[in-house]
Coordinates of N, CA, C and O and ligand atoms in Angstrom, one line a residue:
X1 N 13.4 247.5 29.7 CA 14.8 247.5 29.2 C 15.8 247.8 30.4 O 15.4 248.4 31.4
X2 N 17.0 247.3 30.2 CA 18.0 247.5 31.3 C 18.4 249.0 31.3 O 18.3 249.7 30.3
X3 N 18.7 249.5 32.5 CA 19.2 250.9 32.6 C 20.5 251.0 31.9 O 21.3 250.1 31.8
X4 N 20.8 252.2 31.4 CA 22.1 252.5 30.7 C 22.6 253.8 31.2 O 22.0 254.5 32.0
X5 N 23.8 254.1 30.8 CA 24.4 255.4 31.2 C 23.6 256.6 30.7 O 23.5 257.6 31.4
X6 N 22.9 256.4 29.6 CA 22.0 257.5 29.1 C 20.8 257.7 30.0 O 20.3 258.8 30.2
X7 N 20.3 256.6 30.6 CA 19.3 256.7 31.6 C 19.7 257.5 32.7 O 19.0 258.4 33.2
X8 N 20.9 257.2 33.2 CA 21.4 258.0 34.4 C 21.7 259.4 34.0 O 21.4 260.3 34.8
X9 N 22.1 259.7 32.8 CA 22.4 261.1 32.4 C 21.1 261.8 32.3 O 20.9 263.0 32.7
X10 N 20.1 261.2 31.6 CA 18.8 262.0 31.4 C 18.1 262.2 32.8 O 17.4 263.2 32.9
X11 N 18.3 261.3 33.8 CA 17.7 261.6 35.1 C 18.5 262.5 36.0 O 18.2 262.7 37.1
X12 N 19.7 262.9 35.5 CA 20.5 263.8 36.2 C 21.4 263.1 37.3 O 21.9 263.8 38.2
X13 N 21.5 261.8 37.2 CA 22.3 261.1 38.2 C 23.8 261.1 38.0 O 24.5 260.9 38.9
X14 N 24.1 261.4 36.7 CA 25.5 261.7 36.4 C 25.6 263.1 35.9 O 24.9 263.5 35.0
X15 N 26.4 263.9 36.5 CA 26.5 265.3 36.1 C 27.2 265.5 34.7 O 28.3 265.1 34.5
X16 N 26.4 266.0 33.8 CA 26.8 266.2 32.4 C 26.2 267.5 32.0 O 25.1 267.8 32.3
X17 N 27.0 268.3 31.3 CA 26.5 269.6 30.7 C 25.5 269.3 29.6 O 25.9 268.6 28.6
X18 N 24.3 269.8 29.7 CA 23.4 269.6 28.6 C 23.5 270.8 27.6 O 23.5 271.9 28.0
X19 N 23.7 270.4 26.3 CA 23.8 271.4 25.3 C 22.4 272.0 25.0 O 22.2 273.1 24.6
X20 N 21.4 271.2 25.3 CA 20.0 271.5 25.1 C 19.2 270.6 26.0 O 19.6 269.4 26.2
X21 N 18.1 271.1 26.5 CA 17.1 270.2 27.2 C 15.7 270.7 27.1 O 15.5 271.9 27.0
X22 N 14.8 269.8 27.0 CA 13.4 270.2 27.2 C 12.7 269.1 27.9 O 13.3 268.2 28.5
X23 N 11.4 269.2 27.9 CA 10.6 268.2 28.7 C 10.8 266.8 28.3 O 10.6 265.8 29.1
X24 N 11.2 266.6 27.0 CA 11.2 265.2 26.4 C 12.6 264.7 26.1 O 12.7 263.5 25.8
X25 N 13.6 265.5 26.0 CA 14.9 265.1 25.6 C 16.0 266.0 26.2 O 15.7 267.1 26.6
X26 N 17.2 265.4 26.1 CA 18.4 266.2 26.5 C 19.4 266.0 25.3 O 19.3 265.0 24.6
X27 N 20.3 266.9 25.2 CA 21.4 266.8 24.2 C 22.7 267.0 24.9 O 22.9 267.9 25.8
X28 N 23.7 266.1 24.6 CA 25.0 266.2 25.3 C 26.1 266.1 24.2 O 25.9 265.6 23.1
X29 N 27.3 266.6 24.5 CA 28.5 266.3 23.6 C 28.9 264.9 23.7 O 29.0 264.3 24.8
X30 N 29.2 264.2 22.6 CA 29.7 262.9 22.6 C 31.1 262.8 23.2 O 31.9 263.7 22.9
X31 N 31.3 261.9 24.0 CA 32.6 261.7 24.7 C 33.7 261.4 23.8 O 34.9 261.6 24.1
X32 N 33.4 260.8 22.6 CA 34.4 260.4 21.6 C 34.0 260.9 20.3 O 33.5 260.2 19.4
X33 N 34.1 262.3 20.1 CA 33.6 262.9 18.9 C 34.2 262.5 17.6 O 35.4 262.3 17.5
X34 N 33.3 262.3 16.7 CA 33.7 261.9 15.3 C 33.7 263.0 14.3 O 33.9 262.9 13.1
X35 N 33.4 264.2 14.8 CA 33.4 265.4 14.0 C 33.5 266.6 15.0 O 33.3 266.4 16.2
X36 N 33.9 267.8 14.5 CA 34.1 268.9 15.4 C 32.8 269.2 16.3 O 33.0 269.6 17.4
X37 N 31.7 269.0 15.7 CA 30.4 269.0 16.5 C 29.8 267.6 16.5 O 29.6 267.1 15.4
X38 N 29.7 267.0 17.6 CA 29.1 265.7 17.7 C 28.2 265.6 19.0 O 28.7 265.5 20.1
X39 N 27.0 265.8 18.7 CA 26.0 265.9 19.8 C 25.1 264.6 19.8 O 24.8 264.1 18.7
X40 N 24.7 264.2 21.0 CA 23.8 263.1 21.1 C 22.4 263.7 21.6 O 22.4 264.4 22.6
X41 N 21.4 263.4 20.9 CA 20.0 263.8 21.4 C 19.4 262.5 22.0 O 19.2 261.5 21.3
X42 N 19.0 262.6 23.3 CA 18.6 261.4 24.0 C 17.2 261.7 24.6 O 17.0 262.6 25.4
X43 N 16.2 260.9 24.2 CA 14.9 261.1 24.8 C 14.9 260.7 26.3 O 15.7 259.8 26.7
X44 N 14.2 261.4 27.1 CA 14.1 261.1 28.6 C 13.5 259.7 28.7 O 13.8 259.0 29.7
X45 N 12.5 259.4 27.9 CA 11.9 258.1 27.9 C 12.8 257.1 27.4 O 13.3 257.2 26.3
X46 N 13.2 256.1 28.2 CA 14.1 255.0 27.7 C 13.4 254.1 26.7 O 12.5 253.4 27.1
X47 N 13.9 254.2 25.5 CA 13.5 253.2 24.4 C 14.8 252.6 24.0 O 15.8 253.3 23.7
X48 N 14.8 251.3 24.0 CA 16.1 250.6 23.8 C 16.7 250.9 22.4 O 17.8 251.3 22.3
X49 N 15.9 250.6 21.4 CA 16.4 250.8 20.0 C 15.2 251.4 19.2 O 14.1 251.4 19.6
X50 N 15.6 252.0 18.0 CA 14.6 252.7 17.2 C 13.4 251.7 16.9 O 12.2 252.1 17.0
X51 N 13.8 250.4 16.6 CA 12.7 249.5 16.3 C 11.8 249.1 17.4 O 10.8 248.4 17.2
X52 N 12.2 249.4 18.6 CA 11.4 249.2 19.8 C 10.4 250.3 20.1 O 9.5 250.2 21.0
X53 N 10.5 251.4 19.3 CA 9.5 252.4 19.5 C 8.1 251.9 19.0 O 8.0 251.1 18.1
X54 N 7.1 252.4 19.6 CA 5.7 252.0 19.3 C 4.9 253.2 18.8 O 5.4 254.3 18.8
X55 N 3.7 252.9 18.3 CA 2.9 254.0 17.8 C 2.7 255.1 18.9 O 2.6 256.3 18.6
X56 N 2.8 254.7 20.2 CA 2.7 255.6 21.3 C 3.9 256.6 21.3 O 3.8 257.7 21.9
X57 N 4.9 256.2 20.6 CA 6.1 257.1 20.6 C 6.2 258.0 19.4 O 7.2 258.7 19.2
X58 N 5.2 257.9 18.5 CA 5.3 258.7 17.3 C 5.6 260.2 17.5 O 6.4 260.8 16.8
X59 N 4.8 260.8 18.4 CA 5.0 262.2 18.7 C 6.4 262.5 19.2 O 7.1 263.4 18.8
X60 N 6.9 261.6 20.1 CA 8.2 261.7 20.7 C 9.3 261.7 19.5 O 10.2 262.5 19.5
X61 N 9.1 260.7 18.6 CA 10.1 260.6 17.5 C 10.2 261.9 16.7 O 11.2 262.4 16.3
X62 N 9.0 262.5 16.4 CA 8.9 263.7 15.7 C 9.6 264.8 16.5 O 10.3 265.7 16.0
X63 N 9.3 264.8 17.8 CA 9.9 265.8 18.7 C 11.4 265.8 18.7 O 12.1 266.9 18.7
X64 N 12.0 264.6 18.6 CA 13.5 264.5 18.6 C 14.0 265.2 17.3 O 15.1 265.8 17.4
X65 N 13.3 265.0 16.2 CA 13.8 265.6 15.0 C 13.6 267.1 15.0 O 14.5 267.9 14.5
X66 N 12.6 267.6 15.6 CA 12.4 269.0 15.8 C 13.5 269.6 16.7 O 14.0 270.7 16.5
X67 N 13.9 268.8 17.7 CA 14.9 269.2 18.6 C 16.3 269.4 17.9 O 17.1 270.3 18.1
X68 N 16.5 268.5 16.9 CA 17.7 268.6 16.1 C 17.7 269.9 15.4 O 18.8 270.6 15.3
X69 N 16.6 270.3 14.9 CA 16.5 271.7 14.2 C 16.9 272.8 15.2 O 17.7 273.7 14.9
X70 N 16.3 272.7 16.4 CA 16.6 273.7 17.4 C 18.1 273.8 17.8 O 18.7 274.8 17.9
X71 N 18.6 272.6 18.0 CA 20.0 272.5 18.5 C 21.0 273.0 17.4 O 21.9 273.7 17.7
X72 N 20.8 272.5 16.1 CA 21.7 273.0 15.1 C 21.6 274.4 14.8 O 22.6 275.1 14.5
X73 N 20.4 275.0 14.9 CA 20.3 276.5 14.7 C 21.0 277.2 15.9 O 21.7 278.1 15.7
X74 N 20.8 276.7 17.1 CA 21.4 277.2 18.3 C 23.0 277.2 18.1 O 23.6 278.2 18.5
X75 N 23.5 276.2 17.5 CA 24.9 276.1 17.4 C 25.5 276.7 16.1 O 26.7 276.7 15.8
X76 N 24.5 277.1 15.2 CA 24.9 277.8 14.0 C 25.5 276.8 12.9 O 26.2 277.2 12.1
X77 N 25.0 275.5 13.0 CA 25.4 274.5 12.0 C 24.3 274.0 11.2 O 24.4 272.9 10.6
X78 N 23.2 274.8 11.2 CA 22.0 274.3 10.6 C 22.1 274.2 9.0 O 21.2 273.6 8.4
X79 N 23.1 274.8 8.5 CA 23.2 274.7 7.0 C 24.0 273.4 6.6 O 24.0 273.2 5.4
X80 N 24.5 272.7 7.5 CA 25.2 271.5 7.1 C 25.5 270.5 8.3 O 26.3 270.8 9.1
X81 N 24.7 269.5 8.3 CA 24.9 268.5 9.4 C 24.4 267.2 9.0 O 23.7 267.1 7.9
X82 N 24.7 266.2 9.7 CA 24.2 264.8 9.5 C 23.6 264.3 10.7 O 24.1 264.5 11.8
X83 N 22.5 263.5 10.6 CA 21.8 262.8 11.7 C 21.9 261.3 11.5 O 21.6 260.9 10.4
X84 N 22.4 260.6 12.5 CA 22.6 259.2 12.4 C 21.9 258.5 13.6 O 22.0 259.0 14.8
X85 N 21.2 257.4 13.4 CA 20.7 256.5 14.4 C 21.3 255.2 14.2 O 21.0 254.6 13.1
X86 N 22.0 254.6 15.1 CA 22.5 253.3 15.0 C 21.5 252.4 15.7 O 21.0 252.7 16.8
X87 N 21.1 251.3 15.0 CA 20.1 250.4 15.6 C 20.6 249.0 15.7 O 20.9 248.3 14.7
X88 N 20.7 248.5 16.9 CA 21.2 247.1 17.2 C 22.7 247.0 17.0 O 23.3 247.8 16.4
X89 N 23.2 245.8 17.5 CA 24.6 245.6 17.4 C 25.1 245.6 16.0 O 26.1 246.2 15.7
X90 N 24.3 245.1 15.1 CA 24.7 245.0 13.7 C 24.7 246.4 13.1 O 25.4 246.6 12.1
X91 N 24.0 247.3 13.7 CA 24.0 248.7 13.2 C 25.0 249.6 13.9 O 25.0 250.8 13.8
X92 N 25.8 248.9 14.8 CA 26.9 249.7 15.5 C 26.4 250.3 16.8 O 27.1 251.1 17.4
X93 N 25.2 250.0 17.2 CA 24.7 250.6 18.5 C 25.4 250.0 19.7 O 25.6 248.8 19.8
X94 N 25.9 250.9 20.6 CA 26.6 250.4 21.7 C 25.9 250.7 23.0 O 26.1 250.1 24.1
X95 N 25.1 251.8 23.0 CA 24.3 252.2 24.2 C 22.8 251.9 23.9 O 22.3 252.6 22.9
X96 N 22.2 251.1 24.6 CA 20.9 250.6 24.2 C 19.8 251.5 24.9 O 19.0 251.0 25.7
X97 N 19.9 252.8 24.6 CA 18.9 253.8 25.0 C 18.9 254.7 23.7 O 19.9 255.3 23.4
X98 N 17.8 254.6 23.0 CA 17.7 255.4 21.7 C 18.4 256.7 21.8 O 18.2 257.5 22.8
X99 N 19.1 257.1 20.8 CA 19.7 258.4 20.7 C 20.0 258.7 19.2 O 20.2 257.8 18.4
X100 N 20.0 260.0 18.9 CA 20.4 260.5 17.6 C 21.7 261.2 17.7 O 22.0 261.9 18.6
X101 N 22.6 260.9 16.7 CA 23.9 261.6 16.6 C 23.7 262.8 15.7 O 23.1 262.6 14.6
X102 N 24.2 263.9 16.1 CA 24.3 265.1 15.1 C 25.8 265.3 14.9 O 26.5 265.5 15.8
X103 N 26.1 265.2 13.6 CA 27.5 265.5 13.2 C 27.6 266.7 12.4 O 26.8 266.8 11.4
X104 N 28.6 267.6 12.7 CA 28.7 268.8 11.9 C 30.1 269.4 12.1 O 30.9 268.9 12.9
X105 N 30.4 270.4 11.3 CA 31.7 271.1 11.5 C 32.8 270.5 10.6 O 33.9 270.9 10.7
X106 N 32.4 269.5 9.8 CA 33.4 269.1 8.7 C 32.5 268.7 7.6 O 31.3 268.5 7.7
X107 N 33.2 268.5 6.4 CA 32.5 268.1 5.2 C 32.0 266.7 5.3 O 32.8 265.8 5.7
X108 N 30.7 266.5 5.1 CA 30.2 265.1 5.1 C 30.1 264.6 3.7 O 29.3 265.0 2.9
X109 N 31.1 263.8 3.3 CA 31.3 263.4 2.0 C 30.2 262.4 1.6 O 29.7 261.7 2.4
X110 N 29.8 262.5 0.3 CA 28.9 261.5 -0.3 C 29.5 260.1 -0.1 O 30.7 260.0 -0.3
X111 N 28.7 259.2 0.1 CA 29.2 257.8 0.2 C 29.9 257.5 1.5 O 30.4 256.4 1.8
X112 N 29.8 258.4 2.4 CA 30.5 258.2 3.7 C 29.5 257.8 4.8 O 29.8 257.7 6.0
X113 N 28.2 257.6 4.4 CA 27.1 257.4 5.3 C 27.4 256.5 6.4 O 27.0 256.7 7.6
X114 N 28.1 255.4 6.2 CA 28.3 254.3 7.2 C 29.6 254.5 7.9 O 29.9 253.7 8.8
X115 N 30.3 255.6 7.6 CA 31.6 255.7 8.2 C 31.5 256.8 9.3 O 30.7 257.7 9.3
X116 N 32.5 256.7 10.2 CA 32.6 257.8 11.2 C 31.8 257.6 12.5 O 32.1 258.3 13.4
X117 N 30.9 256.8 12.5 CA 30.1 256.5 13.7 C 30.3 255.0 14.0 O 30.1 254.2 13.2
X118 N 30.8 254.8 15.2 CA 31.0 253.4 15.6 C 29.7 252.6 15.7 O 28.7 253.2 16.1
Ligands
LIG1 P1 26.0 254.3 19.6 O1 27.3 253.5 19.1 O2 25.2 254.8 18.4 O3 25.2 253.5 20.6 O4 26.5 255.6 20.2 C1 26.9 255.7 21.6 C2 27.7 256.9 21.7 O5 27.7 257.3 23.0 C3 29.2 256.8 21.2 O6 29.4 257.7 20.2 C4 29.9 257.1 22.5 O7 31.1 257.8 22.2 C5 28.9 257.9 23.3 N1 29.1 257.9 24.7 C6 29.2 256.8 25.5 N2 29.2 257.1 26.8 C7 29.1 258.5 26.9 C8 29.1 259.5 27.9 N3 29.2 259.1 29.2 N4 29.0 260.8 27.6 C9 28.9 261.1 26.3 N5 28.9 260.3 25.2 C10 29.0 259.0 25.5

């Protein structure tokens, strides 16, 4: 896959404050937040889209969700947050390096699932 800004960020080539990091992923604040808390969880391994993950990535995908738990507990928003993955242009994906959005700090209304994330 082509390199992206998230590849550069995960490799430390662009200086960005990590909200969280471990051996397999980093988390950063979204540059264009859609909620008071808007974090991106980005695997160090570049996978273009969720659908491009293979069985080899199963453990990594689970790890990313576990990281969401750690990050939201760390930020004190674990009682109410939303996780979003945009997949493909039709799904609103703009950066083609898999990432999870964590949104928190405001009420996540029912029926709002497709709103608020470009
Ligand atoms: P998506 O539309 O799901 O691909 O999400 C890409 C997200 O990355 C958007 O919410 C952007 O605001 C965010 N973004 C793009 N470039 C940066 C950057 N350099 N630092 C932080 N967030 C970024």
